Amino acid sequence: MVSKEKMVLDPPPEFAAQALVRDETLYRSASEDRLAFWAEQAESLDWYCKWDQVFDSNDPPFARWFVNGKLNACFNCLDRHTQTWRKNQAALIWEGEPGDSVVLTYQDLYQQVNKCANGLKKLGVQRGDRVAVCLGMIPELMVVMLACARIGAIHNVIFGGYGADSIADRINDCGARLVVTADGGWRRGGIISLKKICDTALRKCPGVERVLIVKRTGTDLEFMKGRDYWYHNLINEVESICEPEIMDAQDPLFILYTSGANGKPRGVMHTTGGYLAGVAATHRIVFDAKDNDVFWCTADIGWITGHSYVVYGPLLNGSTTLMYEGSPDWPERNRYWGIVEKYTVSVFYTAPTVIRSFMSWGAGWLDGRELGSLRLLGTVGEPISPEAWMWYYNYVGGGRCPVVDTWWQTETGMILITSLPGVTPMKPGSAARPFPGVDAAVVDGNGNAVSVGQGGYLVLRSPWPAMFSSLWGDTEGYKNLYWNKINGCYFTGDGAWQDKDGYFWIMGRVDDVINISGHRLGTMEIESLLVKHPVVAEAAVIGKFDEIKGQVATLFITMRDDYQDTPELLQELKDYVADGIGAIARPEDIYIIDEMPKTRSGKIMRRLLRDIAEGNVLGDTAAQEDEGVVEHIKERYRG
Ligand code: PRX
């Protein structure tokens, strides 16, 4: 059998011949002078005032990129393009799930964002304020983000699929006084009542003074006078032009919450200068950005992929970015391919879980769709199996399109490990090599590099421009959770190994973070919610392997006395998690057990629970306090 790292495909020659980057020069120049390389990338932005130092690390792990540089993110995404031929080029192509669509040129988007910025100001939003944005995938989401950036407010986009508890935690943590939401959002032909979910969340958010509502679905809602405002009324009452604020490179552009191994969501903060420089460079180089591209990243903007590669990256480079509101299988399982055909999408970026769904539905759903406009494919979010990679390459890309497997994180802001599509030979299943100017390694617990083929921790040994600047309100967490774990390195939380050609093979998380359909969730976050339920005494959540979703949440709970585990109760617990955290976290299975298997030091033995849930042969149980506990669980659930 040929080992999988031996499978190598060269970039298709027609692609390589026209690629922006065709040789290894960038790798070489970046390794000779990393800071000069990043400074050159940052030159692609418009600065009111240039930096006087590319990088300053006087106070590690805090770092400052482009010190004293001044710029505005919205100006860079819009204004400068309206001063060129791009003015009439489509900035955004949007398609709603019911089939409605909107195309906004750079000039149109500029006008809408200016109005929205003035609207936000009218509602009292000032530079430095946090604005929570809980919207589905509609154009106003992009407009509000850019409007915040224009006036120096910090957007905190909250995924529209989250439940009320998750939304409330994220609003309260960042101290937002304004929330932007919509009456509803379309999903699989039904309506998600966003405003209603937000209203439930807002009962726990005393600091919120105003709610701005976009009308999308015409759903009935409770309108709270004095607190609630309609978006369409507000923007009709304001001036057309709003001057962009001059921001410092270090000023936060946004906060985006993500999950970690601890129970509390982490408010990842990104800066204006470094983030934009990193995202512009990676979008241009990894996705080979060309003027006539239609770039479609299918990620929801509520996640970092959407921030960096639906909004900021493409707009900074003057590309046409496509946004689709709904589900890939609505009304049929060929919806995505219909969109590719209709808008002649040229670069398509999605997640392995989506590819696995398409595989399971069968290649027949691609029949009759003209996909010849595609020239480059990408994946992100989890390791992709070589089988799924080959399916994507052959059926979607027709063997003509390189596939870039891009590894990165909410915290990294930009792609860090990837192939360069016109240069790097592809090994299906490997994210390939660090992007030029990025210093990644696989090390042991002491920070020493491990040998070729040996597994270890994936770390970054030097800072990179789009690195997060801190965690909102938790500088200690920033230091301890990421920088103090492995000597002198940024700890990613992922395990990996490198092959003899230096390619990185990502093995997945080494902490209690699970990945459901490419969405990162902390098991502790779900557990903390569960123990607030009156029947739950103790809860352990594990990620169980799932063919399509990668992982699904499985619960093990012990109950308080006097409760019976009826089917109704199990259903209630599933709904409780879905309402609190979001539908993606809805547990697939619940195991009611008498006692949690624990180590002698009291830690829940999750590996053992995973083995039980997946029906594996049980591993070593020697560390466990009471052997009888496992026997009980096995007896009850595995016969
Ligand atoms: O485990 C890695 C996985 O997703 C995690 C980051 O999740 P999040 O912050 O939500 O960002 C996802 C999108 C950037 C990582 O720690 N991951 C991301 N990309 C890949 C990946 N695992 C393997 N291969 C990838 N290409």
XYZ file of C-alpha atoms in Angstrom, residues 32-517:
486
model
C 15.612 36.144 4.220
C 13.780 39.103 5.802
C 10.416 38.308 7.294
C 9.622 41.827 8.432
C 10.531 43.350 5.075
C 8.228 40.806 3.436
C 5.307 41.800 5.673
C 6.044 45.496 5.242
C 5.846 44.997 1.486
C 2.484 43.266 1.877
C 1.198 46.120 4.048
C 2.076 48.553 1.237
C -0.972 47.234 -0.608
C -3.152 49.119 1.895
C -3.775 52.876 1.875
C -2.332 54.487 4.994
C -3.057 58.019 6.174
C 0.310 57.833 7.833
C 2.901 55.056 7.394
C 4.228 53.061 10.307
C 7.596 53.943 11.789
C 8.377 50.384 12.884
C 7.137 47.179 11.221
C 7.092 45.151 14.417
C 7.635 45.850 18.078
C 7.835 43.118 20.693
C 9.052 44.930 23.774
C 6.340 43.386 25.874
C 5.871 39.775 24.713
C 3.532 38.036 24.152
C 1.922 41.340 23.217
C 3.148 42.532 19.873
C 2.559 45.619 17.781
C 2.618 45.536 13.999
C 3.004 48.657 11.860
C 3.623 50.866 14.876
C 2.084 54.350 14.616
C 0.575 53.579 11.208
C -2.829 55.207 10.660
C -5.567 53.857 8.403
C -9.246 53.050 8.152
C -10.488 49.556 7.272
C -13.647 50.728 5.535
C -11.742 53.290 3.468
C -9.452 50.486 2.337
C -12.360 48.187 1.457
C -14.501 50.775 -0.320
C -13.506 54.424 -0.775
C -10.270 53.797 -2.586
C -11.975 51.481 -5.079
C -14.680 54.041 -5.812
C -11.909 56.337 -7.008
C -10.883 53.866 -9.741
C -12.511 51.874 -12.552
C -13.749 49.477 -9.872
C -16.433 51.963 -8.879
C -18.968 50.149 -11.092
C -17.655 46.644 -10.483
C -19.753 44.306 -8.332
C -18.397 44.314 -4.803
C -21.103 41.985 -3.498
C -23.277 39.451 -5.244
C -25.875 38.228 -2.817
C -28.442 35.497 -3.197
C -31.214 34.903 -0.688
C -32.441 31.416 0.045
C -35.866 32.023 -1.556
C -34.023 32.978 -4.783
C -34.058 36.788 -4.518
C -30.768 38.473 -5.289
C -28.931 41.763 -4.974
C -25.792 42.998 -6.688
C -24.017 45.973 -5.123
C -21.229 47.747 -6.961
C -18.377 49.269 -4.979
C -20.178 52.613 -5.317
C -23.508 51.145 -4.106
C -21.890 49.478 -1.125
C -20.002 52.677 -0.324
C -23.271 54.627 -0.294
C -25.073 52.113 1.902
C -22.203 51.914 4.358
C -21.983 55.705 4.649
C -25.672 55.915 5.475
C -25.460 53.082 7.951
C -22.436 54.698 9.613
C -24.409 57.908 10.082
C -27.334 55.846 11.379
C -25.117 54.184 13.983
C -23.847 57.587 15.052
C -27.414 58.819 15.358
C -28.088 55.956 17.744
C -25.192 57.185 19.841
C -22.440 54.806 18.749
C -18.977 56.315 19.191
C -15.432 55.360 18.372
C -14.347 52.424 20.559
C -17.914 51.304 21.358
C -18.794 47.655 20.790
C -21.702 46.850 18.504
C -23.147 43.329 18.679
C -24.400 42.130 15.296
C -26.685 39.127 15.240
C -27.816 38.769 11.645
C -28.151 36.030 9.077
C -26.238 36.107 5.809
C -27.796 39.218 4.305
C -26.083 42.262 2.714
C -26.809 44.415 5.760
C -24.456 42.233 7.788
C -21.556 43.315 5.605
C -22.842 46.894 5.555
C -23.046 47.116 9.356
C -19.557 45.647 9.831
C -18.033 48.148 7.423
C -20.057 50.992 8.933
C -18.660 50.138 12.377
C -15.151 50.091 10.936
C -15.797 53.451 9.298
C -16.632 55.174 12.577
C -14.090 53.281 14.670
C -16.668 51.160 16.522
C -15.725 47.540 17.235
C -18.086 44.978 15.734
C -18.855 41.777 17.538
C -20.654 39.551 15.053
C -22.574 36.769 16.762
C -23.417 33.752 14.602
C -27.119 33.857 13.714
C -27.500 30.174 14.609
C -26.546 30.619 18.267
C -29.096 30.142 21.035
C -30.167 32.809 23.514
C -27.643 31.949 26.259
C -24.699 32.038 23.878
C -25.858 35.360 22.464
C -26.360 36.884 25.922
C -22.893 35.771 27.114
C -21.257 37.364 24.081
C -23.188 40.637 24.338
C -22.517 41.004 28.051
C -18.858 40.102 27.879
C -18.059 42.806 25.334
C -20.385 45.369 26.935
C -22.309 46.256 23.774
C -25.019 48.875 24.182
C -26.370 48.440 20.656
C -27.458 45.163 19.079
C -28.236 44.855 15.383
C -30.532 41.999 14.397
C -33.250 41.116 11.885
C -36.868 40.103 12.189
C -35.921 36.690 10.836
C -33.667 34.711 8.530
C -34.420 32.035 5.943
C -33.128 28.534 6.560
C -34.249 25.419 4.659
C -37.456 27.095 3.602
C -38.358 28.015 7.187
C -37.795 31.176 9.176
C -35.469 31.546 12.131
C -37.017 34.211 14.348
C -33.829 36.097 15.084
C -35.473 39.002 16.877
C -37.362 36.647 19.168
C -34.181 34.763 20.079
C -32.402 38.079 20.660
C -35.279 39.310 22.844
C -34.863 36.219 25.019
C -31.130 36.865 25.205
C -31.637 40.551 25.941
C -33.590 39.780 29.099
C -30.180 38.850 30.474
C -28.388 41.891 28.996
C -29.183 44.967 31.092
C -26.480 47.033 29.367
C -28.176 47.028 25.954
C -29.919 50.336 25.282
C -30.875 50.069 21.626
C -31.766 47.373 19.111
C -31.649 48.023 15.388
C -33.799 45.655 13.322
C -33.366 44.817 9.650
C -36.567 43.679 7.951
C -35.848 40.462 6.103
C -38.708 38.001 6.445
C -41.642 40.187 7.479
C -42.074 38.073 10.597
C -44.239 39.451 13.409
C -42.263 40.733 16.330
C -42.630 42.559 19.587
C -41.396 46.082 19.082
C -40.170 47.748 22.228
C -40.690 51.487 21.884
C -37.705 53.574 22.842
C -35.377 50.571 22.520
C -36.110 49.116 19.084
C -35.517 50.889 15.757
C -36.121 49.813 12.169
C -33.003 49.880 10.011
C -34.861 51.089 6.904
C -36.357 54.050 8.769
C -33.087 55.016 10.376
C -31.053 55.172 7.167
C -33.680 57.362 5.530
C -33.214 59.972 8.211
C -29.468 60.523 7.901
C -26.913 62.302 5.729
C -25.314 60.482 2.790
C -21.658 60.953 3.621
C -19.778 59.988 6.749
C -16.065 60.726 6.904
C -13.980 57.694 7.965
C -12.218 57.907 11.319
C -8.447 57.869 11.286
C -7.542 54.766 13.273
C -4.268 53.583 14.724
C -2.904 50.288 13.392
C -3.320 48.830 16.901
C -6.950 49.945 17.351
C -9.261 46.937 17.576
C -11.263 46.334 14.403
C -13.456 43.613 15.843
C -14.028 41.078 18.569
C -15.127 37.590 17.622
C -15.975 35.044 20.267
C -14.689 31.523 19.958
C -14.684 28.470 22.169
C -11.804 27.073 24.100
C -11.199 24.283 26.534
C -12.431 26.426 29.434
C -16.166 27.102 29.797
C -16.098 30.802 28.977
C -16.235 32.005 25.367
C -13.079 33.856 24.402
C -13.365 37.344 22.909
C -10.645 37.242 20.283
C -9.581 40.807 19.394
C -8.160 41.742 16.029
C -6.349 44.944 15.200
C -6.812 47.266 12.265
C -3.326 47.364 10.684
C -1.863 43.897 11.133
C -5.122 42.043 10.532
C -5.859 43.873 7.301
C -2.322 43.474 5.979
C -2.333 39.720 6.687
C -5.780 39.102 5.302
C -5.218 41.145 2.138
C -1.962 39.312 1.417
C -3.319 35.829 2.013
C -6.509 36.448 0.051
C -4.512 37.747 -2.915
C -1.782 35.107 -2.899
C -3.593 31.953 -1.718
C -6.690 32.615 -3.824
C -4.752 34.068 -6.739
C -7.084 37.097 -6.773
C -7.754 38.365 -10.296
C -9.843 41.346 -11.334
C -12.575 39.343 -13.023
C -12.944 36.701 -10.335
C -16.192 35.889 -8.600
C -14.997 34.698 -5.226
C -17.329 32.548 -3.148
C -16.441 31.595 0.391
C -19.419 29.649 1.728
C -18.664 30.287 5.410
C -21.124 32.191 7.553
C -19.809 35.646 8.440
C -20.494 34.747 12.079
C -17.226 32.774 11.991
C -13.707 34.035 11.340
C -13.619 32.538 7.831
C -16.481 34.817 6.874
C -14.842 37.884 8.424
C -11.538 37.357 6.675
C -12.561 35.822 3.348
C -16.158 36.882 2.694
C -15.726 40.482 3.828
C -12.288 41.957 4.446
C -9.906 39.991 2.190
C -11.937 40.172 -1.046
C -12.991 43.807 -0.558
C -9.459 44.957 0.282
C -8.337 43.434 -3.015
C -11.247 44.925 -4.974
C -12.716 41.488 -5.781
C -16.318 40.488 -6.270
C -17.420 38.510 -3.234
C -20.470 36.267 -3.235
C -22.724 35.669 -0.264
C -25.539 33.117 -0.077
C -28.097 33.228 2.686
C -29.262 29.665 3.014
C -28.653 25.993 3.073
C -26.772 23.973 0.389
C -29.645 21.510 0.032
C -32.510 23.919 -0.399
C -34.727 23.478 -2.332
C -32.539 20.751 -3.880
C -29.128 19.308 -3.234
C -27.680 21.104 -6.238
C -28.290 24.640 -4.956
C -24.576 25.465 -4.645
C -23.849 24.292 -8.179
C -26.761 26.346 -9.488
C -25.196 29.392 -7.826
C -21.750 28.620 -9.280
C -23.313 28.373 -12.737
C -25.583 31.421 -12.395
C -22.869 33.809 -11.243
C -19.899 32.114 -12.955
C -18.043 31.639 -9.692
C -14.313 31.244 -10.321
C -12.875 30.631 -6.844
C -14.804 28.473 -4.384
C -13.841 28.050 -0.719
C -15.741 25.689 1.566
C -15.394 23.209 4.451
C -14.704 19.458 4.391
C -18.040 18.772 6.113
C -19.835 20.355 3.147
C -17.810 18.231 0.728
C -18.645 15.092 2.718
C -22.353 15.937 2.494
C -22.074 16.342 -1.279
C -20.232 13.032 -1.507
C -22.951 11.271 0.449
C -25.656 12.773 -1.786
C -23.797 11.588 -4.874
C -22.057 13.237 -7.822
C -25.317 13.017 -9.798
C -26.346 16.331 -8.215
C -23.625 18.056 -10.220
C -25.031 16.767 -13.499
C -26.292 19.371 -15.887
C -24.594 22.228 -14.055
C -21.944 24.186 -15.904
C -19.004 24.449 -13.518
C -16.407 25.442 -16.126
C -16.018 28.923 -14.592
C -14.289 27.399 -11.541
C -10.510 27.681 -11.561
C -9.465 27.295 -7.918
C -10.911 25.449 -4.901
C -10.189 25.764 -1.198
C -11.061 24.047 2.070
C -10.864 25.083 5.701
C -12.071 24.170 9.166
C -10.935 20.601 9.776
C -8.675 17.963 8.324
C -9.926 16.727 4.967
C -9.578 13.044 4.156
C -7.715 12.200 0.937
C -10.952 10.602 -0.352
C -12.985 13.783 0.141
C -10.121 15.831 -1.324
C -10.025 13.699 -4.482
C -13.814 13.867 -4.846
C -13.679 17.660 -4.629
C -10.758 17.846 -7.041
C -12.297 15.506 -9.635
C -16.027 16.163 -9.484
C -16.194 19.839 -8.562
C -12.911 20.995 -10.044
C -12.972 18.656 -13.044
C -9.271 17.956 -12.401
C -8.455 21.498 -13.653
C -8.485 23.396 -10.361
C -5.854 23.276 -7.645
C -7.220 22.656 -4.139
C -5.744 24.767 -1.359
C -6.218 23.174 2.066
C -5.859 26.149 4.397
C -5.108 25.771 8.100
C -5.768 28.673 10.444
C -7.883 29.756 13.420
C -10.049 32.550 14.797
C -6.992 33.681 16.745
C -4.632 33.673 13.771
C -7.002 35.861 11.728
C -5.453 34.779 8.438
C -4.449 31.583 6.663
C -1.109 30.341 8.025
C -0.534 26.918 6.497
C -1.498 26.240 2.894
C -0.187 25.473 -0.524
C 0.296 28.293 -3.033
C -1.968 27.188 -5.867
C 0.384 27.827 -8.798
C 3.511 26.588 -7.073
C 3.138 23.928 -4.414
C 2.660 20.247 -5.299
C -0.495 19.091 -3.507
C -0.715 16.137 -1.151
C -4.387 15.352 -0.535
C -5.042 15.509 3.217
C -2.104 17.777 4.040
C -2.387 21.547 4.511
C 1.114 21.726 2.958
C 3.530 24.439 4.049
C 3.559 27.596 6.158
C 2.613 30.683 4.146
C 5.689 32.817 3.362
C 6.723 34.773 6.457
C 5.010 32.282 8.813
C 7.065 30.219 11.236
C 5.139 27.031 12.142
C 6.593 23.912 13.768
C 5.663 20.636 15.446
C 7.161 20.358 18.923
C 6.985 18.324 22.112
C 5.712 19.672 25.424
C 9.014 21.468 26.045
C 9.058 23.265 22.742
C 11.663 21.004 21.126
C 11.081 20.108 17.493
C 10.048 16.463 17.042
C 11.474 14.319 14.271
C 9.966 13.798 10.844
C 6.854 11.630 11.003
C 6.431 12.055 14.748
C 3.282 13.622 16.175
C 3.441 16.664 18.425
C 1.919 20.060 19.122
C 1.460 22.494 16.278
C 2.944 25.844 17.312
C 3.987 29.156 15.802
C 7.458 30.283 16.742
C 7.204 33.891 15.595
C 4.372 36.411 15.542
C 2.474 37.129 12.309
C 0.634 40.332 11.323
C -3.012 39.177 11.677
C -2.370 37.643 15.098
C -5.003 38.499 17.690
C -3.875 41.267 19.991
C -5.510 39.912 23.160
C -8.714 38.459 24.581
C -11.326 41.072 25.403
C -11.098 41.765 29.130
C -8.780 38.828 29.735
C -5.131 39.618 29.149
C -4.144 36.877 31.599
C -6.073 34.359 29.500
C -4.266 35.619 26.397
C -0.935 34.901 28.049
C -1.787 31.686 29.836
C -4.011 29.907 27.347
C -1.860 30.554 24.313
C 1.645 31.809 25.031
C 2.692 30.302 28.345
C 1.926 26.686 27.488
C 4.949 25.929 25.374
C 8.163 27.790 25.861
C 8.480 30.734 23.485
C 5.698 29.597 21.173
C 2.065 30.268 20.358
C 0.125 27.110 21.250
C -2.549 26.347 18.645
C -4.340 23.535 20.496
C -3.837 21.258 17.471
C -1.786 18.115 17.082
C 0.184 17.608 13.851
C 3.140 15.891 12.226
C 5.438 16.836 9.393
C 6.596 14.587 6.561
C 10.062 14.517 5.034
C 9.138 17.287 2.583
C 8.130 19.559 5.447
C 4.397 19.204 4.749
C 2.115 19.590 7.766
C -0.531 16.948 8.484
C -3.029 18.290 11.015
C -4.410 15.666 13.384
C -7.091 17.734 15.148
C -7.488 19.313 18.561
C -5.585 18.123 21.583
C -7.907 19.944 23.990
C -11.615 19.670 24.851
C -12.714 21.555 21.794
C -14.958 19.723 19.377
C -15.567 20.471 15.744
C -19.139 19.962 14.561
C -19.587 20.586 10.837
